[in-house]
Tab-separated table of C-alpha atoms and ligand atoms in Angstrom:
chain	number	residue	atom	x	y	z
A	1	UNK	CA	-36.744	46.075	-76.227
A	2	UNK	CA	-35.289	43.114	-74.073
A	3	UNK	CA	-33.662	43.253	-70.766
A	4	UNK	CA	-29.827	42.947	-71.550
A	5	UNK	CA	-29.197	45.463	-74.003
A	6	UNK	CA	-28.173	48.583	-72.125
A	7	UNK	CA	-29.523	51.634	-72.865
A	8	UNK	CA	-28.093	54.343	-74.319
A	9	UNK	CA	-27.298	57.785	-73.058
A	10	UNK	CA	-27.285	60.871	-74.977
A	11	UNK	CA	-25.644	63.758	-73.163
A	12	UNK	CA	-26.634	67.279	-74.094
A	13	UNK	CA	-23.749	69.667	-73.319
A	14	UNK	CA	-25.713	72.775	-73.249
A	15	UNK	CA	-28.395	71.274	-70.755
A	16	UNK	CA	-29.811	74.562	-69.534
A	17	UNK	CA	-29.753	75.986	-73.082
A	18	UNK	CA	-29.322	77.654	-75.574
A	19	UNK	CA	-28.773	74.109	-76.939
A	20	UNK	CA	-25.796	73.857	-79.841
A	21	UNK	CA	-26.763	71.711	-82.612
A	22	UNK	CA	-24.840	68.645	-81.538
A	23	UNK	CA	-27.543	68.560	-78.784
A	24	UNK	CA	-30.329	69.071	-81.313
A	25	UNK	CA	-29.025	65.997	-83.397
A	26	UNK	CA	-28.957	63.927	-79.941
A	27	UNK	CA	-32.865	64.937	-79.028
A	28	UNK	CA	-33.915	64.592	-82.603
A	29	UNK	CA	-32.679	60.793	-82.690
A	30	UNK	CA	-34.779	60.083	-79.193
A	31	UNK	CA	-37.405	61.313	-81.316
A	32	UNK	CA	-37.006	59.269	-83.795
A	33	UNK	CA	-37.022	56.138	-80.918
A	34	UNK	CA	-40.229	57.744	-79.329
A	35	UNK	CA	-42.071	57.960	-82.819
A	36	UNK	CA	-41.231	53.902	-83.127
A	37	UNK	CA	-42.732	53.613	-80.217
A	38	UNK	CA	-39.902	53.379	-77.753
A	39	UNK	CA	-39.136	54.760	-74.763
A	40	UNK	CA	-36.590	57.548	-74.045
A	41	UNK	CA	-36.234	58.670	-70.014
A	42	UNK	CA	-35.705	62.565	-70.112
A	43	UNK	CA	-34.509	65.666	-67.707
A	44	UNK	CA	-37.413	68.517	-66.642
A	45	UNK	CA	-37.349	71.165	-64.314
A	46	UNK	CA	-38.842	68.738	-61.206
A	47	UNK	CA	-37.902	65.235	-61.467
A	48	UNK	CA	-36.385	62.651	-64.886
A	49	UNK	CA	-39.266	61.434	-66.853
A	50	UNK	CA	-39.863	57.786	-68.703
A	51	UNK	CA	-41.013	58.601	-71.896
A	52	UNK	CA	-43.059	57.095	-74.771
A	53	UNK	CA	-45.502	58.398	-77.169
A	54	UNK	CA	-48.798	59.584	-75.347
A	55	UNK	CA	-51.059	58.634	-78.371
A	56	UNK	CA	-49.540	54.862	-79.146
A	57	UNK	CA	-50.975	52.571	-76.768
A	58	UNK	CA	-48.523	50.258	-77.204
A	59	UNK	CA	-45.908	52.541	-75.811
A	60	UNK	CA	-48.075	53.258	-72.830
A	61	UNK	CA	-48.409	49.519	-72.038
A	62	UNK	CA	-44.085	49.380	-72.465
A	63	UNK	CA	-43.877	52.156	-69.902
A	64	UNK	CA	-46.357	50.440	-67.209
A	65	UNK	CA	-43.975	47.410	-67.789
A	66	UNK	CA	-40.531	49.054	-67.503
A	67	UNK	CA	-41.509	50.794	-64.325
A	68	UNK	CA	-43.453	47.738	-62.832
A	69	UNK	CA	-46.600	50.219	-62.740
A	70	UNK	CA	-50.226	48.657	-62.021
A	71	UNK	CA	-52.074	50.009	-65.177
A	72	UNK	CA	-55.219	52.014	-63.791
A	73	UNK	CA	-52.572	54.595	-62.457
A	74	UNK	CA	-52.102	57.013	-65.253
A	75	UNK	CA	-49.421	58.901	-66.657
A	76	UNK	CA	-49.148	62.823	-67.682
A	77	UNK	CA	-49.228	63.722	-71.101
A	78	UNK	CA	-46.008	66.522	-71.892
A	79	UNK	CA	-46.425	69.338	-74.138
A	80	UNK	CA	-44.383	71.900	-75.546
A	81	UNK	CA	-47.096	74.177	-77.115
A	82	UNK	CA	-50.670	75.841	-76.327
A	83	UNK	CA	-51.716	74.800	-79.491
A	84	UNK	CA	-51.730	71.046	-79.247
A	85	UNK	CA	-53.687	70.924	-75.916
A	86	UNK	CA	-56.844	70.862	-78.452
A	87	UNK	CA	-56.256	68.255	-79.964
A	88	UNK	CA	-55.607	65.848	-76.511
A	89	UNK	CA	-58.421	67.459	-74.538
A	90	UNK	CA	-62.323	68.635	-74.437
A	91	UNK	CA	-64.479	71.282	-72.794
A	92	UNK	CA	-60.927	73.173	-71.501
A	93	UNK	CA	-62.245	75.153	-68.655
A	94	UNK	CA	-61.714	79.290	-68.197
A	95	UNK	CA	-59.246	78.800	-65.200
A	96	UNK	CA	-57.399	76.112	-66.925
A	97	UNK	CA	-56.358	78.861	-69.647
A	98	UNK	CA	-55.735	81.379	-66.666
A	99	UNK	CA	-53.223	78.891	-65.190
A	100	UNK	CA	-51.743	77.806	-68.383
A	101	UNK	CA	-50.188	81.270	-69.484
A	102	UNK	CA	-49.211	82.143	-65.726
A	103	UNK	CA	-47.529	78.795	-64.863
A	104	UNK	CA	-46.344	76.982	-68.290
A	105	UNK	CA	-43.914	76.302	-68.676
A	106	UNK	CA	-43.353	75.548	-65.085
A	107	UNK	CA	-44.427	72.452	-62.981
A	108	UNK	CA	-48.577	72.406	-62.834
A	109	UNK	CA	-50.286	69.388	-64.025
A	110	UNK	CA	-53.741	70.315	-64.724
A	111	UNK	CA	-56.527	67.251	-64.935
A	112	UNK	CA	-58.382	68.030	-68.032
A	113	UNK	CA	-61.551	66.362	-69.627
A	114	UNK	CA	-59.605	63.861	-72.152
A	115	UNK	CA	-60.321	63.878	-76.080
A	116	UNK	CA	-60.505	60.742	-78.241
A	117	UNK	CA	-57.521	60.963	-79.216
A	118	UNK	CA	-55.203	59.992	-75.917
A	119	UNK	CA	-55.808	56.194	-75.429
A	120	UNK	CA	-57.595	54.872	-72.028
A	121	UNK	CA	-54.456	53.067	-71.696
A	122	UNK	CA	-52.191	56.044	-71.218
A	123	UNK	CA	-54.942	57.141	-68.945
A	124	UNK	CA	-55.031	54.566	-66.785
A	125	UNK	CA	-58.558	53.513	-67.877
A	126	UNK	CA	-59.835	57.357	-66.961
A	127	UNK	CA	-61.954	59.844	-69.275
A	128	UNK	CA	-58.947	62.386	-67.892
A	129	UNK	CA	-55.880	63.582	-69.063
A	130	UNK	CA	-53.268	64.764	-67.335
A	131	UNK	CA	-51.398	67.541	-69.258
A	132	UNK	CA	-48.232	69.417	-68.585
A	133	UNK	CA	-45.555	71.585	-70.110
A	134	UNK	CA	-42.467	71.435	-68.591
A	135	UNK	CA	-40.147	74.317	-68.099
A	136	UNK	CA	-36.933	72.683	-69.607
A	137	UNK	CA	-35.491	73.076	-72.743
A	138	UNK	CA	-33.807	69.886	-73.228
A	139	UNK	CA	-37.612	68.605	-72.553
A	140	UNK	CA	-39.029	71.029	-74.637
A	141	UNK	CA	-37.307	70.362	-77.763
A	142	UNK	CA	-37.554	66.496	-77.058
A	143	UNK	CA	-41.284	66.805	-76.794
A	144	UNK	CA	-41.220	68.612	-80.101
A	145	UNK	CA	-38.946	66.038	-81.960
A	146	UNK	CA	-41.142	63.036	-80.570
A	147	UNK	CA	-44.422	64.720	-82.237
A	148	UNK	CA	-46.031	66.614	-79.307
A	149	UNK	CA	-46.873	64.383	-77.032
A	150	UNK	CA	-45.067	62.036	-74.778
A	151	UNK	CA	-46.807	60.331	-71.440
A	152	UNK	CA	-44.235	60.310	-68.713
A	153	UNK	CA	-44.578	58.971	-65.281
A	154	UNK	CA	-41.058	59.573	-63.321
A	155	UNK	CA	-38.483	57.141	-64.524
A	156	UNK	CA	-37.916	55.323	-61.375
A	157	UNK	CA	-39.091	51.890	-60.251
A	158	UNK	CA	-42.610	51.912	-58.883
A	159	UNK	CA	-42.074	52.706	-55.408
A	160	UNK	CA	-39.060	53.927	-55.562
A	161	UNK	CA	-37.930	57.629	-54.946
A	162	UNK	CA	-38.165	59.598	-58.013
A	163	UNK	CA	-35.000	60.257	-60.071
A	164	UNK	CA	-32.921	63.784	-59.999
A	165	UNK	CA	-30.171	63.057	-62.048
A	166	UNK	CA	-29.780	60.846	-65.374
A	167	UNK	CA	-27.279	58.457	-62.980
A	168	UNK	CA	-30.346	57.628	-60.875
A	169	UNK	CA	-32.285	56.939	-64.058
A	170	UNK	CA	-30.017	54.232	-64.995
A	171	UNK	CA	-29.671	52.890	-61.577
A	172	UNK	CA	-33.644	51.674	-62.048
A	173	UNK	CA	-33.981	51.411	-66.071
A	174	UNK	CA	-30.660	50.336	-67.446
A	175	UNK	CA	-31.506	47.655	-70.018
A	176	UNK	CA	-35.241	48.268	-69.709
A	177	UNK	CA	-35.679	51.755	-71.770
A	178	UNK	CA	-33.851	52.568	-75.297
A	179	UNK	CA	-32.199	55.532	-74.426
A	180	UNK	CA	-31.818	58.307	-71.617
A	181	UNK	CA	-31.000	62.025	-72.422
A	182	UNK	CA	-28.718	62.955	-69.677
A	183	UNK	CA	-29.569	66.285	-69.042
A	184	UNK	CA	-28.129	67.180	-65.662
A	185	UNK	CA	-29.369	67.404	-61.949
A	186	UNK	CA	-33.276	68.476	-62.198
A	187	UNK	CA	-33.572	72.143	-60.578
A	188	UNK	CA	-36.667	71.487	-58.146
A	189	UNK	CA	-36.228	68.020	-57.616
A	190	UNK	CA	-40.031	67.067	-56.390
A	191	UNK	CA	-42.831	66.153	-58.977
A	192	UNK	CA	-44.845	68.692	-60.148
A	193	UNK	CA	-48.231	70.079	-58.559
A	194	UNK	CA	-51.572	68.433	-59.658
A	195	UNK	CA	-54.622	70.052	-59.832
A	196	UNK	CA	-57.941	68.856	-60.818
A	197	UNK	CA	-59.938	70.693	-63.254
A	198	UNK	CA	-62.234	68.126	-64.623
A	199	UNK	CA	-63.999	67.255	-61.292
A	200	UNK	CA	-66.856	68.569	-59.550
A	201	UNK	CA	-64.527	70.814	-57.363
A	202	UNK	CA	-61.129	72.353	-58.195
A	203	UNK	CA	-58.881	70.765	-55.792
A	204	UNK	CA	-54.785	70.225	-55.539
A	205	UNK	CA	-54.370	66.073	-56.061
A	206	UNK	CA	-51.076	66.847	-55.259
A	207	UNK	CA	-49.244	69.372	-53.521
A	208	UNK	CA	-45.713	70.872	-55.552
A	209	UNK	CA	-43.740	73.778	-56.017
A	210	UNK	CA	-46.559	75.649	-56.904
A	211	UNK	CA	-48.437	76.216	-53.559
A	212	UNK	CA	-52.441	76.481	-53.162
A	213	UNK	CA	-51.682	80.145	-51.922
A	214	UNK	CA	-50.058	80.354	-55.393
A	215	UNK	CA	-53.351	79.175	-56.718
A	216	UNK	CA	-55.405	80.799	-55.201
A	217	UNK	CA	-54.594	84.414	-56.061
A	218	UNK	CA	-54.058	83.539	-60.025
A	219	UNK	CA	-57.554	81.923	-59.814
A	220	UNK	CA	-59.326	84.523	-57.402
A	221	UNK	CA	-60.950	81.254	-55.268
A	222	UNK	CA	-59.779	79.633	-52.584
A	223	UNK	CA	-58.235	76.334	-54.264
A	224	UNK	CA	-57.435	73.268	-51.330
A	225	UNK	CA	-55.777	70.116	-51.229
A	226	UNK	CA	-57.416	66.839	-51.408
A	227	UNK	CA	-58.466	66.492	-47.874
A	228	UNK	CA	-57.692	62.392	-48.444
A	229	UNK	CA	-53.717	63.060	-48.492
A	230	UNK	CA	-54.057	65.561	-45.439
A	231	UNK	CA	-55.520	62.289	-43.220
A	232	UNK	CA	-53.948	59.311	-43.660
A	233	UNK	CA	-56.785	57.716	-41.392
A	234	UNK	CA	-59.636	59.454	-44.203
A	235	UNK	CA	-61.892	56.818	-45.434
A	236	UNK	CA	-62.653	58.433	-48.633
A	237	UNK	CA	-59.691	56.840	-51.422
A	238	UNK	CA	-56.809	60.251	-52.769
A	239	UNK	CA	-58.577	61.078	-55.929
A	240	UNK	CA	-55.155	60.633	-57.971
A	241	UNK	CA	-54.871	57.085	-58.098
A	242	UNK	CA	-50.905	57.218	-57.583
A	243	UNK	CA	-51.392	59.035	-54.276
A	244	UNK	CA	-53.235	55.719	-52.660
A	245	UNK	CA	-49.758	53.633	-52.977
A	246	UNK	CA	-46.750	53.773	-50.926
A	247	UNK	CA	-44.332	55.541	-53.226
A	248	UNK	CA	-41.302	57.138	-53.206
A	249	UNK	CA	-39.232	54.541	-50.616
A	250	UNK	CA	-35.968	53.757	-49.916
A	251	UNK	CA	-34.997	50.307	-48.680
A	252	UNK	CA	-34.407	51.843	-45.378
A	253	UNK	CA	-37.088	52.592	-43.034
A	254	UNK	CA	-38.202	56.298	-42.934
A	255	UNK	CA	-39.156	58.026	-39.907
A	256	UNK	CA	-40.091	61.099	-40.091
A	257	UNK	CA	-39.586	63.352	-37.077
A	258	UNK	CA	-42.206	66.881	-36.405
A	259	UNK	CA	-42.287	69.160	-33.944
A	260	UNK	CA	-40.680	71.858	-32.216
A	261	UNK	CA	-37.026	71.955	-33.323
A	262	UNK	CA	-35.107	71.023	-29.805
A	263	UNK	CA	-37.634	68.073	-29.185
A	264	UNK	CA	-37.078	66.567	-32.642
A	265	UNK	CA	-33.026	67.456	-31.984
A	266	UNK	CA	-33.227	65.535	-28.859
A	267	UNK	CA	-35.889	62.589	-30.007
A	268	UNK	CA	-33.425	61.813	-32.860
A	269	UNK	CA	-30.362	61.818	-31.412
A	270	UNK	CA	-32.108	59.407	-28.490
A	271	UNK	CA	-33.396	56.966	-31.611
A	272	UNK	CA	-29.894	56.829	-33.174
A	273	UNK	CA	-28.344	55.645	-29.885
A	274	UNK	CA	-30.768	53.413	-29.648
A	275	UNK	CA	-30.154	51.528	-33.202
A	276	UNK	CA	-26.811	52.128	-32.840
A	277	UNK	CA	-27.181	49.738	-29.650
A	278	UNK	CA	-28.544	47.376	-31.924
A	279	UNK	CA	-26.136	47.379	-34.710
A	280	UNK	CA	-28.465	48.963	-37.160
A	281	UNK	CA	-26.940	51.290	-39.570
A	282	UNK	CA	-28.450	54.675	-39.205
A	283	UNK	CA	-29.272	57.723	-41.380
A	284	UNK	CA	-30.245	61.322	-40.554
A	285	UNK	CA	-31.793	63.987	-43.127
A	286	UNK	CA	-31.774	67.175	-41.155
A	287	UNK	CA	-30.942	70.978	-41.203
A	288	UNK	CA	-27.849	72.296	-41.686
A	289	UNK	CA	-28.087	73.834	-38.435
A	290	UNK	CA	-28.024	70.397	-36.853
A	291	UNK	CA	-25.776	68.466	-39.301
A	292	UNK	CA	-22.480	68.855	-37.179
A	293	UNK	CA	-24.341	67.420	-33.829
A	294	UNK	CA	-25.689	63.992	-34.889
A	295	UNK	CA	-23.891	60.881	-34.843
A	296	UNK	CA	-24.969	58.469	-37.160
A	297	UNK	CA	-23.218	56.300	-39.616
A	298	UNK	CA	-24.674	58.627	-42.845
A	299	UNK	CA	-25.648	62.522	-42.131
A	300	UNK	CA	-27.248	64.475	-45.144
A	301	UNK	CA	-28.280	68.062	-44.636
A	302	UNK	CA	-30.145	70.500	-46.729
A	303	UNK	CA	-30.603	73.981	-46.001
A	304	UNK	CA	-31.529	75.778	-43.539
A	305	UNK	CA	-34.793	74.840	-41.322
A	306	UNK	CA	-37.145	77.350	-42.724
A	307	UNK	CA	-35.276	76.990	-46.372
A	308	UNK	CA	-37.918	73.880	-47.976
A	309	UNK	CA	-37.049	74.353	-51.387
A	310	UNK	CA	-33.282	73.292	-50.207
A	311	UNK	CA	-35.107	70.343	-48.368
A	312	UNK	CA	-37.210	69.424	-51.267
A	313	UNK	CA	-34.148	69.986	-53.646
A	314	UNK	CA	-31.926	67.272	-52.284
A	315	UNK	CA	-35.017	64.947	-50.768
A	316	UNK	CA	-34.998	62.344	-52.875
A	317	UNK	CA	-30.989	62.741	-53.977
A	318	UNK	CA	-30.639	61.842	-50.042
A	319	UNK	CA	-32.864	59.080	-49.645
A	320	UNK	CA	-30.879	57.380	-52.809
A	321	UNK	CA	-28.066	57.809	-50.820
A	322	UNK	CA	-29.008	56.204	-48.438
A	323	UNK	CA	-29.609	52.989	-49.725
A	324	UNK	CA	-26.012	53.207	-51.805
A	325	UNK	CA	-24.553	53.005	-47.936
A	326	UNK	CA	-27.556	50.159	-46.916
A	327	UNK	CA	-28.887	52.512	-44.306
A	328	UNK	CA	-31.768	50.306	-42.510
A	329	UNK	CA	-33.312	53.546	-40.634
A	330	UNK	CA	-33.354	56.882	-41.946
A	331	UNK	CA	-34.428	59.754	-39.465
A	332	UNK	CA	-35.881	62.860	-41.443
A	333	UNK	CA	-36.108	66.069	-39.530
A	334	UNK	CA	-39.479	68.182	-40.141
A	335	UNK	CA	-38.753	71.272	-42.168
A	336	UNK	CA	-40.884	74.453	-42.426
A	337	UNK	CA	-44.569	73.834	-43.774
A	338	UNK	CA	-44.421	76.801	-45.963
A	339	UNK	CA	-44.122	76.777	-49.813
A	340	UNK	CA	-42.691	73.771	-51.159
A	341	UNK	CA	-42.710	72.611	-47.615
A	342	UNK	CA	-46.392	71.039	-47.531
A	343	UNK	CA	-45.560	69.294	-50.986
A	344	UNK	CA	-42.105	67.646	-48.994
A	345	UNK	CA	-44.021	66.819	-46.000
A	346	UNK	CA	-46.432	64.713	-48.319
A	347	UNK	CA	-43.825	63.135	-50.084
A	348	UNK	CA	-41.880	62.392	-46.635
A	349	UNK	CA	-45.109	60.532	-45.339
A	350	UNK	CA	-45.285	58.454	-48.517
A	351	UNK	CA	-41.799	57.315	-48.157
A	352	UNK	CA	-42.410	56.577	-44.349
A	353	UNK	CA	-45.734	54.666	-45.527
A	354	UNK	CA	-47.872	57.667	-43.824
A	355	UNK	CA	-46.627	57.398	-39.973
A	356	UNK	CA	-44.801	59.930	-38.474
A	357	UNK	CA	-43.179	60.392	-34.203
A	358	UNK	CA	-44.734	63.555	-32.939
A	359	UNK	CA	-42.543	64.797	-29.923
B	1	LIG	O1	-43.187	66.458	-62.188
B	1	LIG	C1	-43.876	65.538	-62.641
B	1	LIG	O2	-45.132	65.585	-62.660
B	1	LIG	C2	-43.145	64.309	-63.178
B	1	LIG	C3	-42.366	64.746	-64.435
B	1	LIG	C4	-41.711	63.595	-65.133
B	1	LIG	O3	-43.210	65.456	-65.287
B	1	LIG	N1	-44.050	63.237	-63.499
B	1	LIG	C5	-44.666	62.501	-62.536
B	1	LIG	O4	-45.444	61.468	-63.016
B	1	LIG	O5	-44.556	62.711	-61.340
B	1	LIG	P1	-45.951	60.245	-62.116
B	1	LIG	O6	-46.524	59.283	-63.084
B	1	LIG	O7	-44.872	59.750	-61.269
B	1	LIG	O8	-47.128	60.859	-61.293
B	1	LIG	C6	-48.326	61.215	-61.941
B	1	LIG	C7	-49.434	61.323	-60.959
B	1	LIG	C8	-49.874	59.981	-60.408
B	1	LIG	O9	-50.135	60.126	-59.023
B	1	LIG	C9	-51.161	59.721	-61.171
B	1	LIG	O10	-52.043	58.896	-60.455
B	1	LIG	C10	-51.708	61.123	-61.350
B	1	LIG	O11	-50.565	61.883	-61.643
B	1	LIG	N2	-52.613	61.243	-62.513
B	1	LIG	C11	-52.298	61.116	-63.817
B	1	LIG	N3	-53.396	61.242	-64.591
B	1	LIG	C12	-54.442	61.478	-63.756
B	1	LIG	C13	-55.836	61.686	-63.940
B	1	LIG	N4	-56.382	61.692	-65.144
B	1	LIG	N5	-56.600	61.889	-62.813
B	1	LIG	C14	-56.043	61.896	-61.592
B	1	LIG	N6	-54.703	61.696	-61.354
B	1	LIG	C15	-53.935	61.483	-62.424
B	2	LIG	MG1	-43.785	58.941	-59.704
């Protein structure tokens, strides 16, 4: 599609379903436009996907373009049912099934060896496939409509924080994608958790909602993260080729603040005074605790400290907000490294292009 035609949004009513059968009509037509080989950016349970038919290599190559993507960084591959993994992927291991019928739907992206029938393209270039089914039914029933399988990396610019509601969606893509189903604020609001399957070693590529701990008891080994996204100094490269860019930024600059809670209170409130001395326009993403006590010119606050999925939750929501008020330095508080909270301290570092103040 060309760049000045806007795109257009499809709002389903009954977002969190049952969905009426308006709402059917509205995903069946952005079927139709994924089956043509469009693209069609749609809700899930973690963040808005940019979608296009996972088998057409031409609609891989349009997604790569509308996000500005380098092509060797692949996309996942959606599905709504067990029974058209088969046909997208080879040799499926015993612990992929385990984690299949305890997590999907749910947010687990498992890297599986790839069958001939997903295109290198969608791939990145790679003999793997990601695959995952995503615990929404608005996404559910869109996958379904569209044939089975749609490749979706998050429908944001490349490099920009991932989308959370369909208004962020058209903040990046307007004009560049056919349509967007506008299916409400996402309910986890960080990307879902890799893990590798297909390698030598089962290992998390990415950390998400569902924790190694998680992992580890459904698979009865102890599963670990890529030790290249624990270092930022490692030499060897983050095995998931979108893990080795800076990603998720705001225009602002992102400093990200760990320690013990009174020493990042007081190392904050000494940097705002500081820009503020400069005339810089400052941001702080802390606790709730702390909210009320900062002075800077924007102040978001999740939950409480030891509450990540709160943090994670409004993450990205708050570093778009950000840049709405131009916000040139953004001070994020550490939250608990628990749960969700290892997945939003890797995520933080990305945005803050992996350097942190320790106090
Ligand atoms: O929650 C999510 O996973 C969201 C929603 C839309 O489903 N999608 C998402 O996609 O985060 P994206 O493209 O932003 O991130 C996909 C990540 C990238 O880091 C990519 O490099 C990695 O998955 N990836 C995809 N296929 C891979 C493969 N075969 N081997 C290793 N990493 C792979
Ligand atoms: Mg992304």
């Amino acid at each position: 599609m060309t760049g000045n035609l806007d795109t257009k949004v499809y709002k389903i009513e009954n977002c969190h379903g049952p969905l009426s059968e308006e709402d059917k009509v509205k995903i069946a037509e952005c079927g139709e436009i994924i089956r043509n080989g469009g693209l069609v950016a749609f809700p899930t349970e973690t963040v808005y996907g940019l979608g296009g038919d996972a088998l057409n290599s031409l609609s891989s190559g349009r997604i790569y373009a509308a996000k500005g993507r380098p092509s060797d960084n692949p996309l996942i591959v959606h599905i709504c049912s067990m029974d058209d993994l088969g046909r997208i992927t080879e040799d499926i291991p015993e612990e992929a099934l385990i984690l299949a019928k305890k997590f999907w739907p749910g947010p687990l992206t498992m890297i599986l060896k790839k069958s001939d029938a997903v295109p290198l393209k969608t791939t990145g270039g790679l003999e793997t496939v990601a695959v995952r089914m995503p615990d929404n039914p608005v996404a559910l029933e869109f996958i379904k409509a569209s044939g089975g399988y749609i490749a979706a990396p998050s429908a944001n610019i490349s490099g920009k924080p991932s989308p959370t509601t369909a208004g962020y969606v058209l903040e990046d893509m307007n004009g560049r994608i056919d349509a967007l189903i506008d299916g409400g604020e996402n309910d986890i609001g960080l990307e879902s958790t890799i893990i590798d399957l297909a390698g030598d070693k089962i290992q998390v590529l990415r950390p998400g909602f569902i924790t190694n701990e998680i992992l580890s008891d459904a698979l009865g080994i102890k599963v670990e993260t890529d030790p290249a996204l624990l270092d930022p100094n490692c030499k060897e490269r983050p095995k998931a080729p979108g893990m080795r860019y800076r990603h998720y930024a705001p225009e602002g600059e992102v400093i990200p603040v760990r320690g013990e809670p009174d020493r990042v209170f007081a190392h904050i409130s000494e940097g705002l005074v500081k820009a503020a001395a400069k005339g810089i326009k400052t941001g702080v993403l802390c606790c709730l605790e702390n909210a009320s006590k900062y002075d800077a010119d924007v102040i978001r606050h999740a939950g409480a400290l030891d509450d990540a999925e709160s943090a994670a939750h409004i993450f990205y929501t708050a570093l778009r907000d950000m840049d709405d008020e131009n916000v040139e330095v953004i001070y994020v508080e550490n939250f608990t490294d628990r749960g969700v909270g290892e997945a939003l301290w890797n995520r933080l570092l990305k945005s803050a292009g992996s350097k942190w103040e320790e106090v």
